Tab-separated table of N, CA, C and O in Angstrom:
chain	number	residue	atom	x	y	z
P	1	UNK	N	0.858	-1.164	0.032
P	1	UNK	CA	-0.002	0.006	0.004
P	1	UNK	C	0.861	1.230	0.020
P	1	UNK	O	0.620	2.168	-0.768
P	2	UNK	N	1.894	1.349	0.863
P	2	UNK	CA	2.756	2.533	0.881
P	2	UNK	C	3.480	2.660	-0.426
P	2	UNK	O	3.603	3.749	-0.943
P	3	UNK	N	3.986	1.566	-0.963
P	3	UNK	CA	4.691	1.557	-2.285
P	3	UNK	C	3.772	2.192	-3.331
P	3	UNK	O	4.181	3.121	-4.043
P	4	UNK	N	2.526	1.743	-3.423
P	4	UNK	CA	1.586	2.203	-4.406
P	4	UNK	C	1.326	3.707	-4.206
P	4	UNK	O	1.291	4.484	-5.173
P	5	UNK	N	1.168	4.113	-2.990
P	5	UNK	CA	0.873	5.548	-2.679
P	5	UNK	C	2.008	6.427	-3.086
P	5	UNK	O	1.871	7.486	-3.641
P	6	UNK	N	3.262	6.020	-2.719
P	6	UNK	CA	4.424	6.832	-3.035
P	6	UNK	C	4.635	6.904	-4.569
P	6	UNK	O	4.912	7.951	-5.124
P	7	UNK	N	4.527	5.801	-5.225
P	7	UNK	CA	4.744	5.796	-6.691
P	7	UNK	C	3.659	6.542	-7.416
P	7	UNK	O	3.909	7.103	-8.470
P	8	UNK	N	2.446	6.578	-6.848
P	8	UNK	CA	1.317	7.314	-7.451
P	8	UNK	C	1.621	8.799	-7.588
P	8	UNK	O	1.126	9.493	-8.399
P	9	UNK	N	2.484	9.321	-6.706
P	9	UNK	CA	2.866	10.769	-6.759
P	9	UNK	C	3.752	11.097	-7.963
P	9	UNK	O	3.860	12.260	-8.335
P	10	UNK	N	4.408	10.076	-8.525
P	10	UNK	CA	5.370	10.286	-9.549
P	10	UNK	C	6.657	10.764	-9.091
P	10	UNK	O	7.608	11.011	-9.877
P	11	UNK	N	6.851	10.948	-7.786
P	11	UNK	CA	8.108	11.392	-7.229
P	11	UNK	C	9.052	10.291	-6.774
P	11	UNK	O	10.218	10.527	-6.547
P	12	UNK	N	8.501	9.092	-6.663
P	12	UNK	CA	9.312	7.943	-6.109
P	12	UNK	C	9.170	6.700	-6.959
P	12	UNK	O	8.159	6.489	-7.591
P	13	UNK	N	10.260	6.001	-6.944
P	13	UNK	CA	10.236	4.608	-7.436
P	13	UNK	C	10.650	3.766	-6.206
P	13	UNK	O	11.775	3.990	-5.721
P	14	UNK	N	9.783	2.901	-5.799
P	14	UNK	CA	10.094	2.121	-4.558
P	14	UNK	C	10.535	0.746	-4.926
P	14	UNK	O	9.902	0.045	-5.725
P	15	UNK	N	11.631	0.365	-4.308
P	15	UNK	CA	12.202	-0.964	-4.548
P	15	UNK	C	12.123	-1.691	-3.175
P	15	UNK	O	12.998	-1.517	-2.334
P	16	UNK	N	11.084	-2.506	-2.968
P	16	UNK	CA	10.940	-3.212	-1.713
P	16	UNK	C	11.932	-4.336	-1.663
P	16	UNK	O	12.115	-5.097	-2.610
P	17	UNK	N	12.629	-4.476	-0.499
P	17	UNK	CA	13.570	-5.495	-0.267
P	17	UNK	C	13.396	-6.062	1.119
P	17	UNK	O	12.791	-5.430	1.991
P	18	UNK	N	13.902	-7.217	1.331
P	18	UNK	CA	13.818	-7.836	2.692
P	18	UNK	C	15.191	-8.422	2.974
P	18	UNK	O	16.032	-8.610	2.146
P	19	UNK	N	15.376	-8.693	4.309
P	19	UNK	CA	16.630	-9.272	4.728
P	19	UNK	C	16.336	-10.123	5.972
P	19	UNK	O	15.270	-10.000	6.569
P	20	UNK	N	17.293	-10.869	6.379
P	20	UNK	CA	17.151	-11.724	7.578
P	20	UNK	C	17.064	-10.757	8.780
P	20	UNK	O	17.701	-9.714	8.838
P	21	UNK	N	16.302	-11.179	9.811
P	21	UNK	CA	16.051	-10.347	10.988
P	21	UNK	C	17.325	-9.942	11.697
P	21	UNK	O	17.489	-8.786	12.046
P	22	UNK	N	18.289	-10.822	11.851
P	22	UNK	CA	19.533	-10.471	12.526
P	22	UNK	C	20.307	-9.392	11.795
P	22	UNK	O	20.807	-8.441	12.397
P	23	UNK	N	20.384	-9.516	10.508
P	23	UNK	CA	21.042	-8.498	9.675
P	23	UNK	C	20.273	-7.182	9.726
P	23	UNK	O	20.879	-6.111	9.954
P	24	UNK	N	18.982	-7.236	9.626
P	24	UNK	CA	18.125	-6.045	9.673
P	24	UNK	C	18.300	-5.335	10.995
P	24	UNK	O	18.442	-4.110	11.061
P	25	UNK	N	18.281	-6.071	12.102
P	25	UNK	CA	18.402	-5.511	13.428
P	25	UNK	C	19.711	-4.739	13.598
P	25	UNK	O	19.743	-3.667	14.225
P	26	UNK	N	20.762	-5.263	13.072
P	26	UNK	CA	22.088	-4.613	13.185
P	26	UNK	C	22.162	-3.411	12.246
P	26	UNK	O	22.695	-2.337	12.612
P	27	UNK	N	21.684	-3.543	11.008
P	27	UNK	CA	21.894	-2.517	10.010
P	27	UNK	C	20.984	-1.293	10.209
P	27	UNK	O	21.380	-0.167	9.969
P	28	UNK	N	19.734	-1.512	10.639
P	28	UNK	CA	18.825	-0.374	10.756
P	28	UNK	C	19.268	0.635	11.806
P	28	UNK	O	19.074	1.790	11.643
P	29	UNK	N	19.908	0.151	12.916
P	29	UNK	CA	20.399	1.129	13.905
P	29	UNK	C	21.702	1.788	13.509
P	29	UNK	O	22.130	2.718	14.177
P	30	UNK	N	22.285	1.335	12.436
P	30	UNK	CA	23.470	2.007	11.885
P	30	UNK	C	23.123	2.901	10.692
P	30	UNK	O	23.986	3.344	10.020
P	31	UNK	N	21.806	3.106	10.533
P	31	UNK	CA	21.278	3.967	9.466
P	31	UNK	C	21.657	3.476	8.049
P	31	UNK	O	21.936	4.202	7.137
P	32	UNK	N	21.736	2.162	7.937
P	32	UNK	CA	22.072	1.566	6.622
P	32	UNK	C	20.948	1.643	5.628
P	32	UNK	O	21.198	1.520	4.424
P	33	UNK	N	19.710	1.880	6.130
P	33	UNK	CA	18.541	1.944	5.195
P	33	UNK	C	18.026	3.401	5.141
P	33	UNK	O	17.782	3.997	6.219
P	34	UNK	N	17.781	3.966	3.951
P	34	UNK	CA	17.237	5.283	3.924
P	34	UNK	C	15.794	5.358	4.475
P	34	UNK	O	15.419	6.360	5.051
P	35	UNK	N	15.063	4.302	4.363
P	35	UNK	CA	13.733	4.144	4.896
P	35	UNK	C	13.536	2.719	5.288
P	35	UNK	O	13.982	1.812	4.615
P	36	UNK	N	12.874	2.506	6.415
P	36	UNK	CA	12.619	1.147	6.841
P	36	UNK	C	11.323	1.081	7.592
P	36	UNK	O	10.760	2.091	8.056
P	37	UNK	N	10.800	-0.116	7.735
P	37	UNK	CA	9.546	-0.333	8.511
P	37	UNK	C	9.892	-1.258	9.630
P	37	UNK	O	10.573	-2.254	9.461
P	38	UNK	N	9.337	-0.923	10.789
P	38	UNK	CA	9.525	-1.785	11.963
P	38	UNK	C	8.171	-1.818	12.719
P	38	UNK	O	7.677	-0.759	13.094
P	39	UNK	N	7.662	-2.976	12.939
P	39	UNK	CA	6.387	-3.101	13.644
P	39	UNK	C	6.601	-2.907	15.167
P	39	UNK	O	7.624	-3.360	15.661
P	40	UNK	N	5.696	-2.362	15.826
P	40	UNK	CA	5.719	-2.183	17.296
P	40	UNK	C	4.306	-1.953	17.812
P	40	UNK	O	3.488	-1.311	17.123
P	41	UNK	N	4.001	-2.441	19.010
P	41	UNK	CA	2.783	-2.154	19.637
P	41	UNK	C	2.990	-2.152	21.135
P	41	UNK	O	3.822	-2.894	21.627
P	42	UNK	N	2.281	-1.274	21.832
P	42	UNK	CA	2.402	-1.199	23.296
P	42	UNK	C	1.800	-2.424	23.939
P	42	UNK	O	0.823	-3.009	23.435
P	43	UNK	N	2.418	-2.870	25.005
P	43	UNK	CA	1.880	-4.048	25.720
P	43	UNK	C	0.926	-3.720	26.875
P	43	UNK	O	0.298	-4.609	27.378
P	44	UNK	N	0.808	-2.460	27.207
P	44	UNK	CA	-0.166	-2.017	28.183
P	44	UNK	C	-0.469	-0.567	27.990
P	44	UNK	O	0.408	0.186	27.536
P	45	UNK	N	-1.719	-0.109	28.306
P	45	UNK	CA	-2.118	1.263	28.005
P	45	UNK	C	-1.618	2.288	29.047
P	45	UNK	O	-2.389	2.736	29.926
P	46	UNK	N	-0.412	2.691	28.895
P	46	UNK	CA	0.169	3.743	29.727
P	46	UNK	C	0.929	4.724	28.870
P	46	UNK	O	1.569	4.291	27.899
P	47	UNK	N	0.831	6.016	29.137
P	47	UNK	CA	1.460	7.022	28.322
P	47	UNK	C	2.935	6.786	28.074
P	47	UNK	O	3.470	6.904	26.998
P	48	UNK	N	3.597	6.348	29.168
P	48	UNK	CA	5.033	6.059	29.040
P	48	UNK	C	5.319	5.008	28.015
P	48	UNK	O	6.274	5.070	27.259
P	49	UNK	N	4.468	4.010	27.912
P	49	UNK	CA	4.635	2.880	27.001
P	49	UNK	C	4.424	3.333	25.568
P	49	UNK	O	4.894	2.660	24.658
P	50	UNK	N	3.719	4.406	25.358
P	50	UNK	CA	3.489	4.929	23.991
P	50	UNK	C	4.524	5.995	23.601
P	50	UNK	O	4.751	6.176	22.386
P	51	UNK	N	5.123	6.676	24.552
P	51	UNK	CA	6.030	7.793	24.229
P	51	UNK	C	7.497	7.437	24.328
P	51	UNK	O	8.282	7.805	23.442
P	52	UNK	N	7.908	6.825	25.422
P	52	UNK	CA	9.282	6.610	25.645
P	52	UNK	C	9.996	5.805	24.535
P	52	UNK	O	11.119	6.104	24.183
P	53	UNK	N	9.355	4.733	24.033
P	53	UNK	CA	10.071	3.960	22.956
P	53	UNK	C	10.415	4.815	21.696
P	53	UNK	O	11.294	4.434	20.944
P	54	UNK	N	9.787	5.925	21.555
P	54	UNK	CA	10.058	6.768	20.379
P	54	UNK	C	10.741	8.074	20.654
P	54	UNK	O	11.502	8.607	19.882
P	55	UNK	N	10.583	8.648	21.863
P	55	UNK	CA	11.072	10.026	22.132
P	55	UNK	C	12.105	10.122	23.199
P	55	UNK	O	12.647	11.210	23.409
P	56	UNK	N	12.395	9.086	23.962
P	56	UNK	CA	13.426	9.141	24.962
P	56	UNK	C	14.819	9.020	24.346
P	56	UNK	O	14.918	8.356	23.253
P	57	UNK	N	15.863	9.514	24.923
P	57	UNK	CA	17.225	9.308	24.437
P	57	UNK	C	17.500	7.810	24.376
P	57	UNK	O	17.037	7.029	25.221
P	58	UNK	N	18.247	7.360	23.407
P	58	UNK	CA	18.614	5.963	23.232
P	58	UNK	C	17.380	5.088	23.219
P	58	UNK	O	17.293	4.030	23.818
P	59	UNK	N	16.336	5.565	22.478
P	59	UNK	CA	15.047	4.906	22.441
P	59	UNK	C	15.099	3.557	21.701
P	59	UNK	O	16.083	3.224	21.009
P	60	UNK	N	14.018	2.825	21.836
P	60	UNK	CA	13.842	1.521	21.207
P	60	UNK	C	14.154	1.502	19.690
P	60	UNK	O	14.825	0.614	19.187
P	61	UNK	N	13.710	2.554	19.044
P	61	UNK	CA	13.920	2.634	17.592
P	61	UNK	C	15.340	3.067	17.260
P	61	UNK	O	15.760	2.940	16.117
P	62	UNK	N	16.034	3.609	18.279
P	62	UNK	CA	17.360	4.170	18.036
P	62	UNK	C	17.314	5.157	16.869
P	62	UNK	O	18.073	5.119	15.941
P	63	UNK	N	16.323	6.058	16.938
P	63	UNK	CA	16.018	6.963	15.873
P	63	UNK	C	16.844	8.279	15.955
P	63	UNK	O	16.707	9.118	15.073
P	64	UNK	N	17.654	8.398	16.920
P	64	UNK	CA	18.511	9.599	17.130
P	64	UNK	C	17.746	10.836	17.509
P	64	UNK	O	18.284	11.917	17.519
P	65	UNK	N	16.480	10.674	17.859
P	65	UNK	CA	15.691	11.855	18.301
P	65	UNK	C	16.019	12.117	19.728
P	65	UNK	O	16.053	11.233	20.575
P	66	UNK	N	16.274	13.387	20.026
P	66	UNK	CA	16.501	13.789	21.379
P	66	UNK	C	16.122	15.282	21.526
P	66	UNK	O	16.528	16.128	20.765
P	67	UNK	N	15.310	15.523	22.525
P	67	UNK	CA	14.859	16.939	22.842
P	67	UNK	C	14.816	17.041	24.391
P	67	UNK	O	14.212	16.253	25.023
P	68	UNK	N	15.571	18.005	24.909
P	68	UNK	CA	15.717	18.143	26.371
P	68	UNK	C	14.290	18.305	27.067
P	68	UNK	O	14.097	17.694	28.107
P	69	UNK	N	13.457	19.121	26.494
P	69	UNK	CA	12.131	19.351	27.120
P	69	UNK	C	11.336	18.028	27.165
P	69	UNK	O	10.771	17.670	28.156
P	70	UNK	N	11.329	17.321	26.070
P	70	UNK	CA	10.593	16.060	26.008
P	70	UNK	C	11.188	15.044	27.004
P	70	UNK	O	10.448	14.397	27.728
P	71	UNK	N	12.524	14.977	27.091
P	71	UNK	CA	13.152	14.041	28.010
P	71	UNK	C	12.792	14.343	29.454
P	71	UNK	O	12.408	13.449	30.244
P	72	UNK	N	12.800	15.622	29.817
P	72	UNK	CA	12.405	16.040	31.167
P	72	UNK	C	10.994	15.678	31.483
P	72	UNK	O	10.668	15.213	32.582
P	73	UNK	N	10.099	15.944	30.541
P	73	UNK	CA	8.670	15.571	30.719
P	73	UNK	C	8.441	14.083	30.881
P	73	UNK	O	7.695	13.643	31.686
P	74	UNK	N	9.156	13.315	30.058
P	74	UNK	CA	9.037	11.855	30.161
P	74	UNK	C	9.532	11.368	31.524
P	74	UNK	O	8.925	10.486	32.134
P	75	UNK	N	10.691	11.921	31.955
P	75	UNK	CA	11.234	11.513	33.284
P	75	UNK	C	10.264	11.883	34.365
P	75	UNK	O	10.052	11.084	35.320
P	76	UNK	N	9.655	13.081	34.321
P	76	UNK	CA	8.716	13.496	35.344
P	76	UNK	C	7.473	12.599	35.316
P	76	UNK	O	7.019	12.191	36.391
P	77	UNK	N	6.976	12.294	34.141
P	77	UNK	CA	5.780	11.434	34.041
P	77	UNK	C	6.065	10.079	34.628
P	77	UNK	O	5.207	9.493	35.317
P	78	UNK	N	7.271	9.556	34.384
P	78	UNK	CA	7.630	8.224	34.915
P	78	UNK	C	7.756	8.195	36.410
P	78	UNK	O	7.514	7.143	37.034
P	79	UNK	N	8.146	9.282	37.001
P	79	UNK	CA	8.413	9.311	38.456
P	79	UNK	C	7.349	9.943	39.300
P	79	UNK	O	7.442	9.919	40.528
P	80	UNK	N	6.336	10.487	38.668
P	80	UNK	CA	5.214	11.129	39.365
P	80	UNK	C	4.330	10.077	40.090
P	80	UNK	O	3.742	9.263	39.348
P	81	UNK	N	4.260	10.089	41.428
P	81	UNK	CA	3.411	9.066	42.066
P	81	UNK	C	1.925	9.275	41.828
P	81	UNK	O	1.184	8.335	41.843
P	82	UNK	N	1.512	10.536	41.605
P	82	UNK	CA	0.121	10.800	41.316
P	82	UNK	C	-0.143	10.689	39.826
P	82	UNK	O	0.152	11.600	39.057
P	83	UNK	N	-0.679	9.609	39.393
P	83	UNK	CA	-0.865	9.338	37.990
P	83	UNK	C	-1.843	10.286	37.310
P	83	UNK	O	-1.786	10.511	36.085
P	84	UNK	N	-2.737	10.916	38.098
P	84	UNK	CA	-3.627	11.929	37.531
P	84	UNK	C	-2.830	13.130	37.030
P	84	UNK	O	-3.052	13.661	35.941
P	85	UNK	N	-1.832	13.552	37.832
P	85	UNK	CA	-0.958	14.655	37.383
P	85	UNK	C	-0.052	14.217	36.252
P	85	UNK	O	0.143	14.962	35.323
P	86	UNK	N	0.467	13.043	36.331
P	86	UNK	CA	1.384	12.579	35.318
P	86	UNK	C	0.746	12.454	33.962
P	86	UNK	O	1.403	12.734	32.966
P	87	UNK	N	-0.506	12.084	33.856
P	87	UNK	CA	-1.169	11.922	32.541
P	87	UNK	C	-1.180	13.158	31.696
P	87	UNK	O	-1.108	13.068	30.481
P	88	UNK	N	-1.227	14.327	32.268
P	88	UNK	CA	-1.318	15.537	31.531
P	88	UNK	C	0.001	16.102	31.067
P	88	UNK	O	0.097	16.920	30.159
P	89	UNK	N	1.077	15.707	31.713
P	89	UNK	CA	2.394	16.297	31.449
P	89	UNK	C	2.929	16.132	30.039
P	89	UNK	O	3.414	17.075	29.433
P	90	UNK	N	2.847	14.903	29.428
P	90	UNK	CA	3.443	14.818	28.034
P	90	UNK	C	2.842	15.799	27.083
P	90	UNK	O	3.482	16.223	26.152
P	91	UNK	N	1.596	16.176	27.218
P	91	UNK	CA	0.966	17.097	26.291
P	91	UNK	C	1.475	18.558	26.514
P	91	UNK	O	1.026	19.475	25.838
P	92	UNK	N	2.339	18.774	27.494
P	92	UNK	CA	2.910	20.085	27.725
P	92	UNK	C	4.180	20.309	26.933
P	92	UNK	O	4.647	21.412	26.847
P	93	UNK	N	4.740	19.287	26.342
P	93	UNK	CA	6.006	19.390	25.672
P	93	UNK	C	5.899	19.844	24.274
P	93	UNK	O	4.823	20.330	23.777
P	94	UNK	N	6.987	19.750	23.512
P	94	UNK	CA	6.955	20.116	22.078
P	94	UNK	C	5.817	19.420	21.370
P	94	UNK	O	5.612	18.227	21.507
P	95	UNK	N	5.046	20.150	20.624
P	95	UNK	CA	3.951	19.542	19.875
P	95	UNK	C	2.648	19.508	20.637
P	95	UNK	O	1.630	19.026	20.083
P	96	UNK	N	2.602	20.059	21.868
P	96	UNK	CA	1.376	20.024	22.627
P	96	UNK	C	0.210	20.690	21.915
P	96	UNK	O	-0.895	20.371	22.107
P	97	UNK	N	0.564	21.719	21.157
P	97	UNK	CA	-0.466	22.534	20.456
P	97	UNK	C	-0.739	21.974	19.057
P	97	UNK	O	-1.522	22.567	18.303
P	98	UNK	N	-0.138	20.876	18.662
P	98	UNK	CA	-0.297	20.330	17.340
P	98	UNK	C	-1.225	19.100	17.355
P	98	UNK	O	-1.309	18.415	18.405
P	99	UNK	N	-1.843	18.760	16.297
P	99	UNK	CA	-2.705	17.601	16.243
P	99	UNK	C	-1.908	16.320	16.481
P	99	UNK	O	-0.729	16.259	16.206
P	100	UNK	N	-2.567	15.266	16.996
P	100	UNK	CA	-1.926	13.994	17.180
P	100	UNK	C	-1.326	13.533	15.802
P	100	UNK	O	-1.941	13.708	14.790
P	101	UNK	N	-0.164	12.977	15.852
P	101	UNK	CA	0.467	12.503	14.611
P	101	UNK	C	1.317	13.531	13.922
P	101	UNK	O	2.033	13.231	12.957
P	102	UNK	N	1.305	14.762	14.399
P	102	UNK	CA	2.127	15.824	13.798
P	102	UNK	C	3.620	15.570	14.160
P	102	UNK	O	3.916	14.956	15.174
P	103	UNK	N	4.474	16.114	13.356
P	103	UNK	CA	5.863	15.955	13.559
P	103	UNK	C	6.335	16.659	14.848
P	103	UNK	O	6.381	17.854	14.897
P	104	UNK	N	6.780	15.946	15.914
P	104	UNK	CA	7.150	16.547	17.125
P	104	UNK	C	8.437	17.458	16.994
P	104	UNK	O	8.633	18.354	17.742
P	105	UNK	N	9.247	17.180	15.988
P	105	UNK	CA	10.461	17.939	15.840
P	105	UNK	C	10.154	19.312	15.231
P	105	UNK	O	10.996	20.224	15.246
P	106	UNK	N	8.968	19.553	14.733
P	106	UNK	CA	8.580	20.840	14.155
P	106	UNK	C	7.479	21.491	14.923
P	106	UNK	O	6.701	22.246	14.426
P	107	UNK	N	7.393	21.244	16.200
P	107	UNK	CA	6.247	21.684	17.018
P	107	UNK	C	6.046	23.134	17.041
P	107	UNK	O	4.942	23.629	17.055
P	108	UNK	N	7.110	23.927	17.011
P	108	UNK	CA	6.895	25.384	17.020
P	108	UNK	C	7.384	26.060	15.749
P	108	UNK	O	7.719	27.255	15.717
P	109	UNK	N	7.428	25.256	14.643
P	109	UNK	CA	7.824	25.798	13.402
P	109	UNK	C	9.284	25.760	13.102
P	109	UNK	O	9.801	26.197	12.056
P	110	UNK	N	10.056	25.274	14.057
P	110	UNK	CA	11.488	25.139	13.882
P	110	UNK	C	11.846	23.760	14.365
P	110	UNK	O	11.173	23.169	15.195
P	111	UNK	N	12.952	23.146	13.893
P	111	UNK	CA	13.317	21.857	14.437
P	111	UNK	C	13.501	21.885	15.948
P	111	UNK	O	14.159	22.748	16.457
P	112	UNK	N	12.851	20.931	16.612
P	112	UNK	CA	12.943	20.845	18.073
P	112	UNK	C	13.838	19.677	18.503
P	112	UNK	O	14.539	19.766	19.483
P	113	UNK	N	13.759	18.591	17.759
P	113	UNK	CA	14.540	17.409	18.121
P	113	UNK	C	15.892	17.500	17.373
P	113	UNK	O	15.996	18.182	16.351
P	114	UNK	N	16.884	16.913	17.910
P	114	UNK	CA	18.218	16.899	17.315
P	114	UNK	C	18.589	15.510	16.996
P	114	UNK	O	18.307	14.571	17.746
P	115	UNK	N	19.289	15.361	15.887
P	115	UNK	CA	19.927	14.028	15.598
P	115	UNK	C	21.238	14.015	16.284
P	115	UNK	O	21.952	14.987	16.302
P	116	UNK	N	21.505	12.855	16.912
P	116	UNK	CA	22.792	12.735	17.619
P	116	UNK	C	23.796	12.085	16.724
P	116	UNK	O	23.518	11.436	15.840
């Protein structure tokens, strides 16, 4: 589906390839692929489980995304004993005023996240 959508724009020619999991796991974190797909799903419904794997330093995806404000908010959310207070904190960081799914690195019109 993604291949079809990208090629329909006339801007891309997509060459889908696959590799063995061990090779893929090693190469994707070394930025060997210009674009890749990796499946993930949260195992329980907690904000930390949805945010930390993508936005914390040294995250699960090893995406090189790092933003000091986001990191502080994630740390506070994780350590707040009052979960009612903790639930609102992540929406205070970069992108809080943007629709869900918007690019968090461009939350205020300028790059907010840094590649390491």
